[in-house]
CSV table of C-alpha atoms in Angstrom, one decimal:
chain,number,residue,atom,x,y,z
A,1,MET,CA,21.3,-14.6,5.6
A,2,THR,CA,21.7,-14.8,9.4
A,3,THR,CA,18.8,-15.3,11.7
A,4,ALA,CA,19.3,-11.8,13.0
A,5,ALA,CA,19.1,-10.3,9.5
A,6,LYS,CA,15.9,-12.2,8.8
A,7,SER,CA,14.4,-11.0,12.1
A,8,PHE,CA,15.4,-7.5,11.1
A,9,ALA,CA,13.7,-7.8,7.7
A,10,ARG,CA,10.5,-9.1,9.2
A,11,VAL,CA,10.4,-6.5,12.0
A,12,ALA,CA,11.3,-3.7,9.5
A,13,THR,CA,8.2,-4.4,7.4
A,14,ARG,CA,6.0,-4.6,10.5
A,15,SER,CA,7.4,-1.8,12.7
A,16,THR,CA,5.0,0.9,11.5
A,17,PRO,CA,1.5,0.8,10.1
A,18,LEU,CA,1.4,0.6,6.3
A,19,ILE,CA,-0.5,3.8,5.9
A,20,SER,CA,1.9,5.7,8.2
A,21,SER,CA,4.8,4.4,6.1
A,22,ILE,CA,3.0,5.6,3.0
A,23,LYS,CA,2.4,9.1,4.4
A,24,ASN,CA,6.1,9.5,5.1
A,25,THR,CA,7.0,8.9,1.5
A,26,THR,CA,6.7,11.6,-1.0
A,27,THR,CA,9.0,10.9,-4.0
A,28,HIS,CA,7.1,9.2,-6.8
A,29,ASN,CA,9.8,7.2,-8.3
A,30,THR,CA,11.7,6.1,-5.2
A,31,ARG,CA,12.3,2.4,-5.1
A,32,PHE,CA,11.4,1.1,-1.7
A,33,VAL,CA,13.7,-1.7,-0.6
A,34,ILE,CA,15.6,-2.7,2.5
A,35,PRO,CA,19.3,-2.3,1.7
A,36,ARG,CA,20.7,-5.5,0.4
A,37,HIS,CA,23.7,-5.2,2.7
A,38,ALA,CA,21.3,-5.6,5.7
A,39,PHE,CA,20.9,-9.2,4.8
A,40,ARG,CA,24.5,-10.1,4.2
A,41,SER,CA,26.5,-12.1,6.6
A,42,SER,CA,29.8,-14.0,6.9
A,43,ARG,CA,28.1,-17.3,5.8
A,44,ARG,CA,29.0,-18.6,3.4
A,45,SER,CA,34.0,-32.7,-15.7
A,46,TYR,CA,32.6,-34.6,-17.4
A,47,ALA,CA,33.5,-38.4,-17.5
A,48,SER,CA,35.9,-39.0,-20.4
A,49,GLU,CA,34.5,-40.7,-23.4
A,50,SER,CA,35.0,-44.5,-23.4
A,51,ASN,CA,37.7,-45.6,-25.7
A,52,VAL,CA,35.5,-48.1,-27.7
A,53,LYS,CA,37.4,-50.0,-30.4
A,54,THR,CA,34.4,-51.6,-32.1
A,55,SER,CA,30.9,-50.5,-33.0
A,56,SER,CA,29.4,-53.5,-31.3
A,57,MET,CA,31.1,-52.8,-28.0
A,58,GLY,CA,29.8,-49.2,-28.3
A,59,LEU,CA,26.3,-50.4,-28.9
A,60,TYR,CA,26.4,-52.7,-25.8
A,61,TRP,CA,27.9,-50.0,-23.7
A,62,GLY,CA,25.2,-47.5,-24.7
A,63,ILE,CA,22.4,-49.9,-24.0
A,64,GLY,CA,23.7,-50.7,-20.6
A,65,ALA,CA,24.2,-47.0,-19.8
A,66,ALA,CA,20.6,-46.2,-20.9
A,67,ALA,CA,19.3,-49.0,-18.6
A,68,LEU,CA,21.2,-47.5,-15.7
A,69,ALA,CA,19.9,-44.0,-16.5
A,70,GLY,CA,16.4,-45.3,-16.2
A,71,ALA,CA,17.2,-46.1,-12.6
A,72,GLY,CA,18.1,-42.5,-11.8
A,73,GLY,CA,21.3,-41.6,-13.7
A,74,TYR,CA,21.6,-38.3,-15.6
A,75,PHE,CA,22.8,-38.0,-19.2
A,76,PHE,CA,24.3,-35.1,-21.0
A,77,TYR,CA,22.2,-34.3,-24.1
A,78,ASN,CA,23.6,-32.4,-27.1
A,79,ASN,CA,21.3,-31.8,-30.1
A,80,GLY,CA,19.1,-34.7,-29.0
A,81,GLY,CA,21.8,-37.3,-28.8
A,82,ILE,CA,23.7,-38.8,-25.9
A,83,THR,CA,27.3,-37.7,-26.2
A,84,SER,CA,28.9,-38.3,-22.8
A,85,LEU,CA,28.0,-39.2,-19.3
A,86,ARG,CA,28.4,-37.0,-16.4
A,87,GLU,CA,30.9,-37.1,-13.6
A,88,GLY,CA,30.0,-36.8,-9.9
A,89,SER,CA,29.9,-33.3,-8.5
A,90,ALA,CA,33.1,-34.1,-6.5
A,91,GLY,CA,34.7,-35.7,-9.4
A,92,GLU,CA,34.8,-39.1,-7.7
A,93,THR,CA,32.3,-41.0,-9.9
A,94,ARG,CA,33.0,-41.8,-13.6
A,95,GLY,CA,30.1,-42.9,-15.8
A,96,ILE,CA,26.5,-42.6,-14.5
A,97,PHE,CA,26.0,-39.8,-12.0
A,98,THR,CA,23.0,-39.9,-9.7
A,99,PRO,CA,22.6,-36.7,-7.8
A,100,THR,CA,21.9,-36.7,-4.1
A,101,LYS,CA,20.2,-34.2,-1.9
A,102,GLU,CA,23.7,-32.9,-1.1
A,103,ASP,CA,24.3,-32.2,-4.8
A,104,TYR,CA,21.0,-30.3,-5.1
A,105,GLN,CA,21.9,-28.3,-1.9
A,106,LYS,CA,25.2,-27.3,-3.6
A,107,VAL,CA,23.2,-26.0,-6.6
A,108,TYR,CA,20.9,-24.1,-4.3
A,109,ASN,CA,23.8,-22.6,-2.4
A,110,GLU,CA,25.4,-21.4,-5.7
A,111,ILE,CA,22.2,-19.7,-6.7
A,112,ALA,CA,21.9,-18.1,-3.3
A,113,ARG,CA,25.5,-17.0,-3.4
A,114,GLN,CA,25.0,-15.4,-6.8
A,115,LEU,CA,21.8,-13.6,-5.5
A,116,ASP,CA,23.8,-12.2,-2.6
A,117,GLU,CA,26.7,-11.0,-4.7
A,118,ARG,CA,24.9,-9.8,-7.7
A,119,ASP,CA,22.9,-6.9,-6.2
A,120,ASP,CA,23.0,-4.6,-9.2
A,121,TYR,CA,19.6,-5.5,-10.7
A,122,ASP,CA,16.3,-3.6,-10.2
A,123,ASP,CA,15.7,-3.1,-6.5
A,124,GLY,CA,18.9,-4.8,-5.5
A,125,SER,CA,18.1,-8.5,-6.3
A,126,PHE,CA,17.6,-10.9,-9.1
A,127,GLY,CA,15.3,-12.8,-6.8
A,128,PRO,CA,12.0,-11.5,-8.1
A,129,VAL,CA,12.8,-12.2,-11.7
A,130,LEU,CA,14.0,-15.8,-10.8
A,131,VAL,CA,10.5,-16.3,-9.2
A,132,ARG,CA,8.9,-15.0,-12.4
A,133,LEU,CA,11.0,-17.4,-14.5
A,134,ALA,CA,9.9,-20.4,-12.4
A,135,TRP,CA,6.3,-19.2,-12.5
A,136,HIS,CA,6.2,-18.6,-16.2
A,137,CYS,CA,7.9,-21.8,-17.3
A,138,SER,CA,5.4,-23.7,-15.1
A,139,GLY,CA,2.2,-21.7,-15.8
A,140,THR,CA,1.8,-22.8,-19.4
A,141,TYR,CA,0.4,-26.1,-18.3
A,142,ASP,CA,-2.9,-27.3,-19.8
A,143,LYS,CA,-4.6,-30.1,-17.9
A,144,GLU,CA,-6.8,-31.1,-20.8
A,145,THR,CA,-3.9,-31.8,-23.2
A,146,ASN,CA,-1.3,-32.4,-20.5
A,147,THR,CA,1.0,-30.1,-22.4
A,148,GLY,CA,3.2,-27.2,-21.1
A,149,GLY,CA,4.4,-26.8,-17.6
A,150,SER,CA,8.0,-26.8,-16.2
A,151,ASN,CA,8.9,-30.1,-17.7
A,152,GLY,CA,10.9,-29.1,-20.8
A,153,ALA,CA,12.2,-25.6,-20.2
A,154,THR,CA,11.0,-24.7,-23.7
A,155,MET,CA,11.3,-21.0,-23.0
A,156,ARG,CA,14.9,-21.5,-24.2
A,157,PHE,CA,13.5,-21.3,-27.7
A,158,ALA,CA,11.7,-18.9,-30.0
A,159,PRO,CA,8.8,-18.4,-30.3
A,160,GLU,CA,8.1,-19.2,-26.6
A,161,LYS,CA,10.9,-17.0,-25.3
A,162,ASP,CA,9.5,-14.1,-27.4
A,163,HIS,CA,5.9,-14.3,-26.1
A,164,GLY,CA,4.9,-11.0,-24.7
A,165,ALA,CA,4.3,-12.4,-21.2
A,166,ASN,CA,8.0,-13.5,-21.1
A,167,ALA,CA,9.5,-10.2,-22.0
A,168,GLY,CA,12.6,-9.5,-19.8
A,169,LEU,CA,13.0,-13.1,-18.7
A,170,HIS,CA,16.3,-13.4,-20.6
A,171,ALA,CA,17.8,-11.6,-17.5
A,172,ALA,CA,16.8,-14.6,-15.4
A,173,GLN,CA,18.0,-17.1,-17.9
A,174,ASP,CA,21.3,-15.3,-18.3
A,175,PHE,CA,21.7,-15.2,-14.5
A,176,MET,CA,21.3,-19.0,-14.3
A,177,GLU,CA,23.8,-19.8,-17.1
A,178,PRO,CA,26.9,-19.7,-14.8
A,179,VAL,CA,25.1,-22.0,-12.3
A,180,HIS,CA,24.4,-24.4,-15.1
A,181,ASP,CA,28.0,-24.2,-16.3
A,182,LYS,CA,29.1,-25.2,-12.8
A,183,PHE,CA,26.6,-28.0,-12.4
A,184,PRO,CA,26.0,-29.2,-16.0
A,185,TRP,CA,24.3,-32.4,-14.9
A,186,ILE,CA,21.1,-30.6,-13.8
A,187,THR,CA,18.5,-30.0,-16.5
A,188,TYR,CA,17.4,-26.4,-17.2
A,189,SER,CA,13.8,-27.5,-16.2
A,190,ASP,CA,15.0,-28.5,-12.7
A,191,LEU,CA,17.4,-25.6,-12.5
A,192,TRP,CA,14.8,-22.9,-13.3
A,193,THR,CA,12.3,-24.3,-10.8
A,194,LEU,CA,14.9,-24.7,-8.1
A,195,GLY,CA,16.0,-21.1,-8.8
A,196,GLY,CA,12.4,-19.9,-8.0
A,197,VAL,CA,12.4,-22.0,-4.8
A,198,CYS,CA,15.8,-20.5,-3.8
A,199,ALA,CA,14.7,-16.9,-4.5
A,200,ILE,CA,11.6,-17.2,-2.4
A,201,GLN,CA,13.4,-18.7,0.5
A,202,GLU,CA,16.3,-16.3,0.4
A,203,MET,CA,13.8,-13.3,0.3
A,204,GLN,CA,12.4,-14.4,3.7
A,205,GLY,CA,9.6,-16.5,2.2
A,206,PRO,CA,8.3,-19.9,3.3
A,207,THR,CA,10.3,-23.1,2.7
A,208,ILE,CA,9.1,-24.7,-0.6
A,209,PRO,CA,9.6,-28.5,-0.8
A,210,TRP,CA,11.0,-29.4,-4.2
A,211,ARG,CA,11.9,-32.5,-6.2
A,212,PRO,CA,14.0,-33.1,-9.3
A,213,GLY,CA,12.9,-35.2,-12.3
A,214,ARG,CA,12.2,-32.8,-15.1
A,215,MET,CA,13.7,-33.4,-18.5
A,216,ASP,CA,14.5,-30.7,-21.1
A,217,LYS,CA,12.7,-30.8,-24.4
A,218,ASP,CA,13.3,-29.4,-27.9
A,219,ILE,CA,11.6,-26.6,-29.8
A,220,SER,CA,8.8,-28.8,-31.1
A,221,MET,CA,7.3,-28.8,-27.5
A,222,CYS,CA,7.0,-25.0,-27.2
A,223,THR,CA,3.6,-23.9,-26.0
A,224,PRO,CA,1.3,-21.5,-27.9
A,225,ASP,CA,1.1,-17.9,-26.8
A,226,GLY,CA,-1.7,-16.8,-24.5
A,227,ARG,CA,-1.4,-19.4,-21.7
A,228,LEU,CA,-0.1,-16.9,-19.1
A,229,PRO,CA,-2.2,-14.3,-17.2
A,230,ASP,CA,-2.7,-10.9,-18.8
A,231,GLY,CA,-2.5,-8.2,-16.2
A,232,ALA,CA,-4.8,-5.9,-18.1
A,233,LYS,CA,-7.8,-8.2,-17.7
A,234,GLU,CA,-10.1,-9.1,-14.8
A,235,GLN,CA,-11.6,-12.0,-12.8
A,236,LYS,CA,-13.2,-14.0,-15.7
A,237,HIS,CA,-9.8,-14.1,-17.4
A,238,LEU,CA,-8.1,-15.2,-14.1
A,239,ARG,CA,-10.5,-18.1,-13.6
A,240,ALA,CA,-10.0,-19.2,-17.2
A,241,ILE,CA,-6.2,-19.1,-17.2
A,242,PHE,CA,-5.8,-20.6,-13.7
A,243,GLY,CA,-8.7,-23.0,-14.2
A,244,ARG,CA,-6.9,-24.5,-17.3
A,245,MET,CA,-4.1,-25.4,-14.9
A,246,GLY,CA,-6.4,-26.9,-12.3
A,247,PHE,CA,-6.4,-24.1,-9.7
A,248,ASP,CA,-9.4,-22.9,-7.7
A,249,ASP,CA,-10.3,-19.4,-6.4
A,250,ARG,CA,-8.3,-19.8,-3.2
A,251,GLU,CA,-5.2,-21.0,-5.0
A,252,ILE,CA,-5.5,-18.1,-7.5
A,253,VAL,CA,-5.4,-15.6,-4.7
A,254,ALA,CA,-2.5,-17.4,-3.0
A,255,LEU,CA,-0.4,-17.5,-6.1
A,256,SER,CA,-1.1,-13.8,-6.7
A,257,GLY,CA,0.7,-13.1,-3.5
A,258,ALA,CA,4.0,-13.4,-5.5
A,259,HIS,CA,3.3,-9.8,-6.4
A,260,ALA,CA,4.7,-8.9,-3.1
A,261,LEU,CA,8.0,-9.2,-5.0
A,262,GLY,CA,9.4,-7.3,-7.9
A,263,ARG,CA,8.0,-4.5,-10.1
A,264,CYS,CA,6.6,-3.9,-13.6
A,265,HIS,CA,8.6,-2.3,-16.4
A,266,THR,CA,7.3,-0.3,-19.3
A,267,ASP,CA,9.7,-2.0,-21.7
A,268,ARG,CA,8.4,-5.4,-20.8
A,269,SER,CA,4.7,-5.5,-19.8
A,270,GLY,CA,4.0,-1.9,-20.4
A,271,PHE,CA,3.1,-1.3,-16.8
A,272,GLU,CA,5.3,0.5,-14.3
A,273,GLY,CA,6.2,0.3,-10.6
A,274,PRO,CA,6.3,-2.0,-7.6
A,275,TRP,CA,3.3,-3.5,-5.8
A,276,THR,CA,4.8,-3.1,-2.3
A,277,PHE,CA,7.4,-1.0,-0.5
A,278,SER,CA,9.7,-4.0,0.0
A,279,PRO,CA,9.9,-5.7,-3.4
A,280,THR,CA,12.7,-8.0,-2.3
A,281,VAL,CA,11.1,-9.3,0.9
A,282,MET,CA,8.3,-11.9,0.8
A,283,SER,CA,5.4,-10.9,3.0
A,284,ASN,CA,1.7,-10.5,3.0
A,285,ASP,CA,1.9,-6.7,2.4
A,286,TYR,CA,0.5,-7.2,-1.1
A,287,TYR,CA,-2.9,-8.1,0.5
A,288,ARG,CA,-2.7,-5.6,3.2
A,289,LEU,CA,-2.1,-2.8,0.7
A,290,LEU,CA,-4.9,-4.0,-1.6
A,291,LEU,CA,-7.3,-3.7,1.3
A,292,GLY,CA,-5.8,-0.8,3.4
A,293,GLU,CA,-5.0,1.7,0.7
A,294,LYS,CA,-7.2,3.6,-1.7
A,295,TRP,CA,-6.4,3.1,-5.4
A,296,ASN,CA,-7.2,5.3,-8.3
A,297,VAL,CA,-6.7,4.8,-12.0
A,298,ARG,CA,-3.3,6.3,-12.9
A,299,LYS,CA,-3.4,9.2,-15.4
A,300,TRP,CA,-0.4,8.5,-17.7
A,301,ASN,CA,0.5,7.6,-21.2
A,302,GLY,CA,0.4,3.9,-20.6
A,303,PRO,CA,-2.0,0.9,-20.1
A,304,LYS,CA,-4.6,1.1,-17.4
A,305,GLN,CA,-3.2,0.5,-14.0
A,306,PHE,CA,-4.0,1.7,-10.5
A,307,GLN,CA,-2.0,4.0,-8.2
A,308,ASP,CA,-2.1,4.4,-4.5
A,309,VAL,CA,-3.6,7.7,-3.5
A,310,THR,CA,-1.3,8.5,-0.6
A,311,SER,CA,2.2,8.2,-2.0
A,312,LYS,CA,1.5,7.7,-5.7
A,313,SER,CA,4.5,5.4,-5.8
A,314,LEU,CA,2.9,1.9,-5.8
A,315,MET,CA,0.8,0.2,-8.5
A,316,MET,CA,-1.8,-2.5,-8.9
A,317,LEU,CA,-2.9,-4.1,-12.1
A,318,PRO,CA,-6.5,-4.7,-13.2
A,319,THR,CA,-6.0,-8.4,-12.3
A,320,ASP,CA,-4.9,-7.3,-8.8
A,321,MET,CA,-7.9,-5.1,-8.3
A,322,ALA,CA,-10.2,-8.0,-9.4
A,323,LEU,CA,-9.2,-9.8,-6.2
A,324,VAL,CA,-11.0,-7.3,-4.1
A,325,GLN,CA,-13.8,-6.6,-6.5
A,326,ASP,CA,-14.9,-10.2,-6.6
A,327,LYS,CA,-16.4,-11.4,-3.3
A,328,GLU,CA,-15.1,-15.0,-3.7
A,329,PHE,CA,-11.6,-13.8,-4.2
A,330,LYS,CA,-11.8,-11.0,-1.6
A,331,LYS,CA,-12.5,-13.4,1.3
A,332,HIS,CA,-9.1,-15.0,0.7
A,333,VAL,CA,-7.4,-11.6,0.3
A,334,GLU,CA,-8.8,-10.8,3.8
A,335,ARG,CA,-7.6,-14.0,5.3
A,336,TYR,CA,-4.0,-13.5,4.0
A,337,ALA,CA,-3.9,-9.8,4.9
A,338,LYS,CA,-4.9,-10.8,8.5
A,339,ASP,CA,-2.3,-13.6,9.0
A,340,ASP,CA,1.0,-13.9,7.1
A,341,GLN,CA,1.5,-17.4,8.4
A,342,VAL,CA,-1.7,-18.6,6.8
A,343,PHE,CA,-0.6,-17.0,3.6
A,344,PHE,CA,2.8,-18.5,3.8
A,345,ALA,CA,1.4,-22.0,4.4
A,346,GLU,CA,-1.1,-21.8,1.5
A,347,PHE,CA,1.4,-20.1,-0.8
A,348,ARG,CA,3.9,-22.9,-0.1
A,349,ASP,CA,1.4,-25.6,-1.0
A,350,VAL,CA,0.2,-24.0,-4.2
A,351,MET,CA,3.7,-23.1,-5.3
A,352,VAL,CA,4.7,-26.8,-5.0
A,353,LYS,CA,1.6,-27.7,-7.1
A,354,LEU,CA,2.5,-25.1,-9.8
A,355,LEU,CA,6.1,-26.2,-10.2
A,356,GLU,CA,5.1,-29.8,-10.5
A,357,LEU,CA,2.2,-29.5,-13.1
A,358,GLY,CA,2.5,-32.0,-15.8
A,359,VAL,CA,5.8,-33.5,-14.7
A,360,PRO,CA,6.0,-37.3,-15.0
A,361,PHE,CA,8.0,-37.8,-11.8
A,362,GLN,CA,9.5,-41.2,-11.0
A,363,SER,CA,9.8,-40.1,-7.4
A,364,LYS,CA,6.9,-39.9,-4.9
A,365,GLU,CA,5.6,-36.8,-3.1
A,366,GLU,CA,7.2,-37.9,0.1
A,367,ASP,CA,10.6,-37.7,-1.7
A,368,ARG,CA,10.5,-34.0,-2.0
A,369,LEU,CA,13.6,-32.2,-0.7
A,370,THR,CA,13.7,-29.4,1.8
A,371,LEU,CA,16.7,-27.4,0.9
A,372,GLN,CA,18.2,-25.1,3.5
A,373,PRO,CA,18.6,-21.3,3.0
A,374,LEU,CA,22.1,-20.0,3.4
A,375,ALA,CA,22.8,-19.3,7.1
């Protein structure tokens, strides 16, 4: 996205007061989104098996390769066994392949390119569902048992992929498959989290520092159901779920700001509708609407949710309303509603924390990568 397009997006969401924008909207089911084309611009093998002649030579070769891998090389795993080693992204390196920042930038660029080209999903972007995939694969972490989190990508397997909170995330996983096919050396665990980072940045959000180092795990490491937030509940539930991961009240409210993006679907969560008028642009409008609009319980044949009084086109969940009903939560809602830069800075930090929960990195925090949005 060009700088001009980004400026347009930001100005477009600020050019009129929120309430005025609501009053000018009358159609209940209209999807509010800045046209995708407004952001477009003109930007934009594996190593062969070793021909081992004796079993002893194969053993020595394998041990040596494993030692190198411990120093940063990446293996290809198939059914739990090492079957071949990867080739460099440019095809120049045979044997052990150690990705560089440039390699991860190429993966990022491919995700961003797909987001730009594949605009036939929901409100015109797969971006929100990629953020949800990164969030849900990370939000299963339990600090007491040090289980769950993004290290493993265990949502690839039943029963975890079939947990109610993960309904619809097959769309995000399917979106990522062509990217993984193009860059087969990256683990799903790293790819899914990088996809969330890319989506946030490409939707005008803050830059999210990110580092690789996650390894994929098998079905035995799937987490139990019930570790993710239930939108039908309130503040006690939020503190229990997020507290299990190690988040405090401020961080809970900051992470909730991801609801600026996307919408709910009746065939997934049972709820329906977007939280904001621009569900493909990251902003602090979620907080501004929570405070600035009046919300009533929606009368419909579905679970309890709230509807804005003026346009009757937006929704909030009980967990969203808890953020303004609880005085400790509300003070942070007010801070973020007042200053989007404060929100962006604190959302960036807590998103980094979320994506790294439980990951046994070999790298240091200062080794995090800052990957550039497409220009």
